[in-house]
Amino acid sequence: MRCGYGLAALPGSDARFFSPETSFLRLPRTVHPTRIKFGSFKVRAKIDEARKEVSFYELLGISETGTMLEIKQAYKQLARRYHPDVSPPDRVEENTERFIRVQEAYETLSDPRRRALYDKDLALGLHLAFSARRRYQSDEDLEDRGEWRNRWQSQLSELKRRSMNRDAGGNMSWGARMRKQREESSKEL
Amino acid sequence: MALCACSFPAIVSCCAAASEPQKSTPFASHLLGGSDLGFHPLLKLNQVKKRPCGVYASLSEGAEYYSSRPATPLLDTINYPIHMKNLSVKELKQLADELRSDVIFNVSKTGGHLGSSLGVVELTVALHYVFNAPRDKILWDVGHQSYPHKILTGRRDKMHTMRQTNGLAGFTKRAESEYDCFGTGHSSTTISAGLGMAVGRDLKGERNNVVAVIGDGAMTAGQAYEAMNNAGYLDSDMIVILNDNKQVSLPTANLDGPIPPVGALSSALSRLQSNRPLRELREVAKGVTKQIGGPMHELAAKVDEYARGMISGSGSTLFEELGLYYIGPVDGHNIDDLVSILKEVKTTKTTGPVLIHVVTEKGRGYPYAERADDKYHGVVKFDPATGKQFKGSSVTQSYTTYFAEALIAEAEADKNIVAIHAAMGGGTGLNLFLRRFPQRCFDVGIAEQHAVTFAAGLACEGLKPFCAIYSSFMQRAYDQVVHDVDLQKLPVRFAMDRAGLVGADGPTHCGAFDVTFMACLPNMVVMAPSDEAELFHMVATAAAIDDRPSCFRYPRGNGIGVQLPPGNKGVPLEIGKGRVLIEGERVALLGYGSAVQSCLAAASLLESYGLQLTVADARFCKPLDHSLIRELAKSHEVLITVEEGSIGGFGSHVAQFLALDGLLDGKVKWRPVVLPDRYIDHGSPADQLAEAGLTPSHIAATVFNVLGQKREALGIMSSRN
């Protein structure tokens, strides 16, 4: 199953694992290249489509066991072909997005660590495009903070939920016993 | 970085980051240079450097902060936390800004700890807004970040006396205010104390909150884990706030710049801060439990618990395993976030122990501090507008520096010498050693106990470890010194800086007890230099003692100006031999360590009264120079031992020897001069010495008293300035 971008749920996508309608669950925004401000929606849409089925290896036109040299050569060739400066004006947009994809493929595959990760994902049938893996390496930046908020909000809800029946049941901790005692003595008053 | 003008800003922005705009060479070949490409720097491109609000350049050239104290209308209305209760969140933000500038201006006049206080301004405001101190207990670990707390809790008008004699303490102090619920100074104690307060509250049946604020550096100490483990077990309601500013290890730099954090914990914490791929898996897991939901409630809870632990990243799992509920990371400079989280946790009943992981930036809001390598952790007086510190100039350097230089010289000659410190590279001078011998200097984090046993292990392998730990912090590692080092007679060398009174840091950092607890150990060689040249020799002596442990203590402060040995290489002293500095008669002053200088000053005071005193430097407390003591006792009427330490130290060992040798049965009168049996408050070194009764005048007066010349004694005491 090669579709889906990253591990996050897409509303309306394969619904086997995800229940998109819970308000409690804050699903992250779909994993589009949010960090790269694209000039036009058209380009972005094209990328969405085009990225669906093609792995990095296929994109570069090499086998999955390609050596570094092969990867480099393939990248050079494609970069030269698709670079916006050298492409005819009517094909610029299309070539641009191809170029970007080739760029990303090269980045991932030329770094042995990232390539290993990518290969692992590929084996699992997940095609992680653009930013998903990159986030692993990038320093935490300001946009993290927004994601943090989602996280701790859900943690807070979880805390509240847990605290409902925390002191119930058998095996009670010291703290639970003291709290119960306090409740009882305040009821007596 | 300039972006090329191009109709496709997308491409340019991602590619231009890798190449300079002015380079017109073929694009591809530049990119294939193998450097980390495009998208990574793009993130930095689009980031705007966050300028702290309300800060602008003052009139003076190049200055990046106010030069005179800005108006603080809102802060002026707040004397106690209760005055904050009606503020809106917007006003709280303004309050935080005003508080920040207040801290900066106060510290600029008095010196003190700046960076840490700036990092917790928003946290302090949020805590006092949400909780009701003093009924709710807020504990500040180490306490050096408590300046904003003190300002908000009724001590704003005394901030100009910070760290001065009879002024505010630089750390939290129970005797100072009811809002300081626990005294701190050494690190990693607040979770333990907080748990104690929480349990006490439970036993009394009360309902207040307990909040312990602890930093990521302090988290490296074992006691924090001991406390969290116990807290998880007892399950008493309390909140631990982990103030994470990625500075695990302090000061935060070596001589050449910031060093990456020490220890595995920091990487766990930073993983926590950025574990997005794992977070998504967690959302998945949550989705699973949501599907199950309903009557399968219990099972779902268990699944979530498990998923949480498995998936939340190794850092939070650590806390969760210990039994604390982990929330975070949270932006520690966003008052909205902080207030809402704290309110939620406060209103939730029966939470058990909760850990809120707050991420802050040390030195935040003061551009010079943000940029400095040490984040202006501890500063002397400085100019707020330019950040320039007014460091006094001195002819001599500090004992700390001399120690480092001595150790480097020894290590040049002997490749087995290694140095260990516990997160005090700057304070012990070992940053200098680190620069020279990067492979032979070990920073273990705030873990003195581990440092000592670690050194013991090194000694087993034939290396020559020098453990540089402050006298006061050595107290933590005492069992390790006794059991792991002394009992087995392992040749570990202890270099105890900050021995004796330490000035502005106060009793929490005072090294009063090290002579007492080191000299009572059977195998330990205990010595103290009277000046910096002696320090060089004692480092060499310690390096030469290879069959048993040894230690030496030296004070805070600068050298007196004697000539240093050539090449910084000391000559090993004969063990158990002191020296006589001045030959005299009738009265002998036997000093130990830096007290010898006071003895010399006392002797010159008494010369004008016609008394020629003998002044001797004992050098060794263990083994004592028996022949010297015998000689002094036999040829003088009065023998006074002087040391800057507590009872049970050098003087007591001399007395023991005198008694056992029968010398007390004769005609000599022995008197000790030691630190009094109480804690000396913070203040200037001169004030502290006077308070303790260890000034040359005090020593001279003691001489007169013993000689029966009470009038002269009074005269000396009343004429001192």
mmCIF file with all atom_site columns, N, CA and C in Angstrom, chain B residues 596-633:
data_model
loop_
_atom_site.group_PDB
_atom_site.id
_atom_site.type_symbol
_atom_site.label_atom_id
_atom_site.label_alt_id
_atom_site.label_comp_id
_atom_site.label_asym_id
_atom_site.label_entity_id
_atom_site.label_seq_id
_atom_site.pdbx_PDB_ins_code
_atom_site.Cartn_x
_atom_site.Cartn_y
_atom_site.Cartn_z
_atom_site.occupancy
_atom_site.B_iso_or_equiv
_atom_site.pdbx_formal_charge
_atom_site.auth_seq_id
_atom_site.auth_comp_id
_atom_site.auth_asym_id
_atom_site.auth_atom_id
_atom_site.pdbx_PDB_model_num
ATOM 1   N N  . VAL B 1 596 ? 46.796 31.383 57.601 1.00 0.00 ? 596 VAL B N  1
ATOM 2   C CA . VAL B 1 596 ? 48.178 31.785 57.873 1.00 0.00 ? 596 VAL B CA 1
ATOM 3   C C  . VAL B 1 596 ? 48.378 33.256 57.526 1.00 0.00 ? 596 VAL B C  1
ATOM 4   N N  . GLN B 1 597 ? 47.720 33.719 56.470 1.00 0.00 ? 597 GLN B N  1
ATOM 5   C CA . GLN B 1 597 ? 47.867 35.136 56.096 1.00 0.00 ? 597 GLN B CA 1
ATOM 6   C C  . GLN B 1 597 ? 47.293 36.034 57.185 1.00 0.00 ? 597 GLN B C  1
ATOM 7   N N  . SER B 1 598 ? 46.174 35.621 57.760 1.00 0.00 ? 598 SER B N  1
ATOM 8   C CA . SER B 1 598 ? 45.617 36.402 58.867 1.00 0.00 ? 598 SER B CA 1
ATOM 9   C C  . SER B 1 598 ? 46.571 36.400 60.052 1.00 0.00 ? 598 SER B C  1
ATOM 10  N N  . CYS B 1 599 ? 47.240 35.251 60.275 1.00 0.00 ? 599 CYS B N  1
ATOM 11  C CA . CYS B 1 599 ? 48.202 35.170 61.375 1.00 0.00 ? 599 CYS B CA 1
ATOM 12  C C  . CYS B 1 599 ? 49.345 36.143 61.149 1.00 0.00 ? 599 CYS B C  1
ATOM 13  N N  . LEU B 1 600 ? 49.850 36.195 59.931 1.00 0.00 ? 600 LEU B N  1
ATOM 14  C CA . LEU B 1 600 ? 50.942 37.119 59.632 1.00 0.00 ? 600 LEU B CA 1
ATOM 15  C C  . LEU B 1 600 ? 50.495 38.553 59.861 1.00 0.00 ? 600 LEU B C  1
ATOM 16  N N  . ALA B 1 601 ? 49.273 38.862 59.454 1.00 0.00 ? 601 ALA B N  1
ATOM 17  C CA . ALA B 1 601 ? 48.765 40.218 59.665 1.00 0.00 ? 601 ALA B CA 1
ATOM 18  C C  . ALA B 1 601 ? 48.622 40.514 61.150 1.00 0.00 ? 601 ALA B C  1
ATOM 19  N N  . ALA B 1 602 ? 48.161 39.526 61.905 1.00 0.00 ? 602 ALA B N  1
ATOM 20  C CA . ALA B 1 602 ? 48.028 39.723 63.349 1.00 0.00 ? 602 ALA B CA 1
ATOM 21  C C  . ALA B 1 602 ? 49.394 39.957 63.978 1.00 0.00 ? 602 ALA B C  1
ATOM 22  N N  . ALA B 1 603 ? 50.391 39.194 63.512 1.00 0.00 ? 603 ALA B N  1
ATOM 23  C CA . ALA B 1 603 ? 51.738 39.347 64.063 1.00 0.00 ? 603 ALA B CA 1
ATOM 24  C C  . ALA B 1 603 ? 52.257 40.749 63.825 1.00 0.00 ? 603 ALA B C  1
ATOM 25  N N  . SER B 1 604 ? 52.011 41.293 62.651 1.00 0.00 ? 604 SER B N  1
ATOM 26  C CA . SER B 1 604 ? 52.517 42.641 62.385 1.00 0.00 ? 604 SER B CA 1
ATOM 27  C C  . SER B 1 604 ? 51.737 43.668 63.197 1.00 0.00 ? 604 SER B C  1
ATOM 28  N N  . LEU B 1 605 ? 50.470 43.400 63.477 1.00 0.00 ? 605 LEU B N  1
ATOM 29  C CA . LEU B 1 605 ? 49.686 44.280 64.358 1.00 0.00 ? 605 LEU B CA 1
ATOM 30  C C  . LEU B 1 605 ? 50.321 44.337 65.748 1.00 0.00 ? 605 LEU B C  1
ATOM 31  N N  . LEU B 1 606 ? 50.744 43.142 66.200 1.00 0.00 ? 606 LEU B N  1
ATOM 32  C CA . LEU B 1 606 ? 51.215 43.059 67.575 1.00 0.00 ? 606 LEU B CA 1
ATOM 33  C C  . LEU B 1 606 ? 52.654 43.541 67.741 1.00 0.00 ? 606 LEU B C  1
ATOM 34  N N  . GLU B 1 607 ? 53.333 43.676 66.612 1.00 0.00 ? 607 GLU B N  1
ATOM 35  C CA . GLU B 1 607 ? 54.713 44.151 66.707 1.00 0.00 ? 607 GLU B CA 1
ATOM 36  C C  . GLU B 1 607 ? 54.775 45.509 67.362 1.00 0.00 ? 607 GLU B C  1
ATOM 37  N N  . SER B 1 608 ? 53.787 46.357 67.050 1.00 0.00 ? 608 SER B N  1
ATOM 38  C CA . SER B 1 608 ? 53.793 47.706 67.607 1.00 0.00 ? 608 SER B CA 1
ATOM 39  C C  . SER B 1 608 ? 53.564 47.685 69.111 1.00 0.00 ? 608 SER B C  1
ATOM 40  N N  . TYR B 1 609 ? 53.079 46.548 69.625 1.00 0.00 ? 609 TYR B N  1
ATOM 41  C CA . TYR B 1 609 ? 52.925 46.436 71.073 1.00 0.00 ? 609 TYR B CA 1
ATOM 42  C C  . TYR B 1 609 ? 54.141 45.783 71.700 1.00 0.00 ? 609 TYR B C  1
ATOM 43  N N  . GLY B 1 610 ? 55.137 45.556 70.903 1.00 0.00 ? 610 GLY B N  1
ATOM 44  C CA . GLY B 1 610 ? 56.355 44.985 71.429 1.00 0.00 ? 610 GLY B CA 1
ATOM 45  C C  . GLY B 1 610 ? 56.355 43.475 71.517 1.00 0.00 ? 610 GLY B C  1
ATOM 46  N N  . LEU B 1 611 ? 55.400 42.839 70.865 1.00 0.00 ? 611 LEU B N  1
ATOM 47  C CA . LEU B 1 611 ? 55.380 41.376 70.913 1.00 0.00 ? 611 LEU B CA 1
ATOM 48  C C  . LEU B 1 611 ? 55.929 40.818 69.611 1.00 0.00 ? 611 LEU B C  1
ATOM 49  N N  . GLN B 1 612 ? 56.878 39.886 69.748 1.00 0.00 ? 612 GLN B N  1
ATOM 50  C CA . GLN B 1 612 ? 57.376 39.213 68.559 1.00 0.00 ? 612 GLN B CA 1
ATOM 51  C C  . GLN B 1 612 ? 56.778 37.828 68.521 1.00 0.00 ? 612 GLN B C  1
ATOM 52  N N  . LEU B 1 613 ? 55.823 37.648 67.630 1.00 0.00 ? 613 LEU B N  1
ATOM 53  C CA . LEU B 1 613 ? 55.161 36.348 67.589 1.00 0.00 ? 613 LEU B CA 1
ATOM 54  C C  . LEU B 1 613 ? 55.884 35.396 66.663 1.00 0.00 ? 613 LEU B C  1
ATOM 55  N N  . THR B 1 614 ? 55.774 34.119 66.991 1.00 0.00 ? 614 THR B N  1
ATOM 56  C CA . THR B 1 614 ? 56.181 33.088 66.033 1.00 0.00 ? 614 THR B CA 1
ATOM 57  C C  . THR B 1 614 ? 54.963 32.750 65.186 1.00 0.00 ? 614 THR B C  1
ATOM 58  N N  . VAL B 1 615 ? 55.186 32.732 63.882 1.00 0.00 ? 615 VAL B N  1
ATOM 59  C CA . VAL B 1 615 ? 54.086 32.314 63.008 1.00 0.00 ? 615 VAL B CA 1
ATOM 60  C C  . VAL B 1 615 ? 54.545 31.107 62.216 1.00 0.00 ? 615 VAL B C  1
ATOM 61  N N  . ALA B 1 616 ? 53.744 30.054 62.271 1.00 0.00 ? 616 ALA B N  1
ATOM 62  C CA . ALA B 1 616 ? 54.091 28.823 61.556 1.00 0.00 ? 616 ALA B CA 1
ATOM 63  C C  . ALA B 1 616 ? 52.935 28.409 60.659 1.00 0.00 ? 616 ALA B C  1
ATOM 64  N N  . ASP B 1 617 ? 53.315 27.784 59.570 1.00 0.00 ? 617 ASP B N  1
ATOM 65  C CA . ASP B 1 617 ? 52.325 27.262 58.624 1.00 0.00 ? 617 ASP B CA 1
ATOM 66  C C  . ASP B 1 617 ? 52.350 25.752 58.735 1.00 0.00 ? 617 ASP B C  1
ATOM 67  N N  . ALA B 1 618 ? 51.257 25.175 59.190 1.00 0.00 ? 618 ALA B N  1
ATOM 68  C CA . ALA B 1 618 ? 51.259 23.741 59.467 1.00 0.00 ? 618 ALA B CA 1
ATOM 69  C C  . ALA B 1 618 ? 51.301 22.908 58.190 1.00 0.00 ? 618 ALA B C  1
ATOM 70  N N  . ARG B 1 619 ? 50.820 23.429 57.121 1.00 0.00 ? 619 ARG B N  1
ATOM 71  C CA . ARG B 1 619 ? 50.718 22.744 55.826 1.00 0.00 ? 619 ARG B CA 1
ATOM 72  C C  . ARG B 1 619 ? 49.885 21.476 55.873 1.00 0.00 ? 619 ARG B C  1
ATOM 73  N N  . PHE B 1 620 ? 50.165 20.605 56.790 1.00 0.00 ? 620 PHE B N  1
ATOM 74  C CA . PHE B 1 620 ? 49.457 19.322 56.824 1.00 0.00 ? 620 PHE B CA 1
ATOM 75  C C  . PHE B 1 620 ? 48.623 19.218 58.083 1.00 0.00 ? 620 PHE B C  1
ATOM 76  N N  . CYS B 1 621 ? 47.357 18.833 57.899 1.00 0.00 ? 621 CYS B N  1
ATOM 77  C CA . CYS B 1 621 ? 46.549 18.523 59.070 1.00 0.00 ? 621 CYS B CA 1
ATOM 78  C C  . CYS B 1 621 ? 46.683 17.029 59.377 1.00 0.00 ? 621 CYS B C  1
ATOM 79  N N  . LYS B 1 622 ? 46.970 16.291 58.339 1.00 0.00 ? 622 LYS B N  1
ATOM 80  C CA . LYS B 1 622 ? 47.134 14.856 58.546 1.00 0.00 ? 622 LYS B CA 1
ATOM 81  C C  . LYS B 1 622 ? 48.125 14.355 57.511 1.00 0.00 ? 622 LYS B C  1
ATOM 82  N N  . PRO B 1 623 ? 49.252 13.822 57.846 1.00 0.00 ? 623 PRO B N  1
ATOM 83  C CA . PRO B 1 623 ? 49.747 13.669 59.216 1.00 0.00 ? 623 PRO B CA 1
ATOM 84  C C  . PRO B 1 623 ? 50.295 14.993 59.774 1.00 0.00 ? 623 PRO B C  1
ATOM 85  N N  . LEU B 1 624 ? 50.068 15.235 61.023 1.00 0.00 ? 624 LEU B N  1
ATOM 86  C CA . LEU B 1 624 ? 50.533 16.470 61.654 1.00 0.00 ? 624 LEU B CA 1
ATOM 87  C C  . LEU B 1 624 ? 52.057 16.476 61.752 1.00 0.00 ? 624 LEU B C  1
ATOM 88  N N  . ASP B 1 625 ? 52.600 17.672 61.748 1.00 0.00 ? 625 ASP B N  1
ATOM 89  C CA . ASP B 1 625 ? 54.044 17.797 61.958 1.00 0.00 ? 625 ASP B CA 1
ATOM 90  C C  . ASP B 1 625 ? 54.288 17.763 63.466 1.00 0.00 ? 625 ASP B C  1
ATOM 91  N N  . HIS B 1 626 ? 54.491 16.543 63.973 1.00 0.00 ? 626 HIS B N  1
ATOM 92  C CA . HIS B 1 626 ? 54.603 16.387 65.417 1.00 0.00 ? 626 HIS B CA 1
ATOM 93  C C  . HIS B 1 626 ? 55.782 17.140 65.991 1.00 0.00 ? 626 HIS B C  1
ATOM 94  N N  . SER B 1 627 ? 56.922 17.084 65.312 1.00 0.00 ? 627 SER B N  1
ATOM 95  C CA . SER B 1 627 ? 58.102 17.735 65.881 1.00 0.00 ? 627 SER B CA 1
ATOM 96  C C  . SER B 1 627 ? 57.917 19.244 65.938 1.00 0.00 ? 627 SER B C  1
ATOM 97  N N  . LEU B 1 628 ? 57.290 19.787 64.925 1.00 0.00 ? 628 LEU B N  1
ATOM 98  C CA . LEU B 1 628 ? 57.050 21.235 64.945 1.00 0.00 ? 628 LEU B CA 1
ATOM 99  C C  . LEU B 1 628 ? 56.152 21.610 66.105 1.00 0.00 ? 628 LEU B C  1
ATOM 100 N N  . ILE B 1 629 ? 55.093 20.844 66.296 1.00 0.00 ? 629 ILE B N  1
ATOM 101 C CA . ILE B 1 629 ? 54.151 21.171 67.366 1.00 0.00 ? 629 ILE B CA 1
ATOM 102 C C  . ILE B 1 629 ? 54.825 21.013 68.728 1.00 0.00 ? 629 ILE B C  1
ATOM 103 N N  . ARG B 1 630 ? 55.606 19.927 68.862 1.00 0.00 ? 630 ARG B N  1
ATOM 104 C CA . ARG B 1 630 ? 56.291 19.729 70.139 1.00 0.00 ? 630 ARG B CA 1
ATOM 105 C C  . ARG B 1 630 ? 57.194 20.912 70.423 1.00 0.00 ? 630 ARG B C  1
ATOM 106 N N  . GLU B 1 631 ? 57.921 21.302 69.403 1.00 0.00 ? 631 GLU B N  1
ATOM 107 C CA . GLU B 1 631 ? 58.869 22.397 69.602 1.00 0.00 ? 631 GLU B CA 1
ATOM 108 C C  . GLU B 1 631 ? 58.141 23.672 69.973 1.00 0.00 ? 631 GLU B C  1
ATOM 109 N N  . LEU B 1 632 ? 57.047 23.963 69.261 1.00 0.00 ? 632 LEU B N  1
ATOM 110 C CA . LEU B 1 632 ? 56.291 25.181 69.568 1.00 0.00 ? 632 LEU B CA 1
ATOM 111 C C  . LEU B 1 632 ? 55.715 25.112 70.974 1.00 0.00 ? 632 LEU B C  1
ATOM 112 N N  . ALA B 1 633 ? 55.210 23.950 71.339 1.00 0.00 ? 633 ALA B N  1
ATOM 113 C CA . ALA B 1 633 ? 54.591 23.839 72.660 1.00 0.00 ? 633 ALA B CA 1
ATOM 114 C C  . ALA B 1 633 ? 55.626 23.973 73.760 1.00 0.00 ? 633 ALA B C  1
#
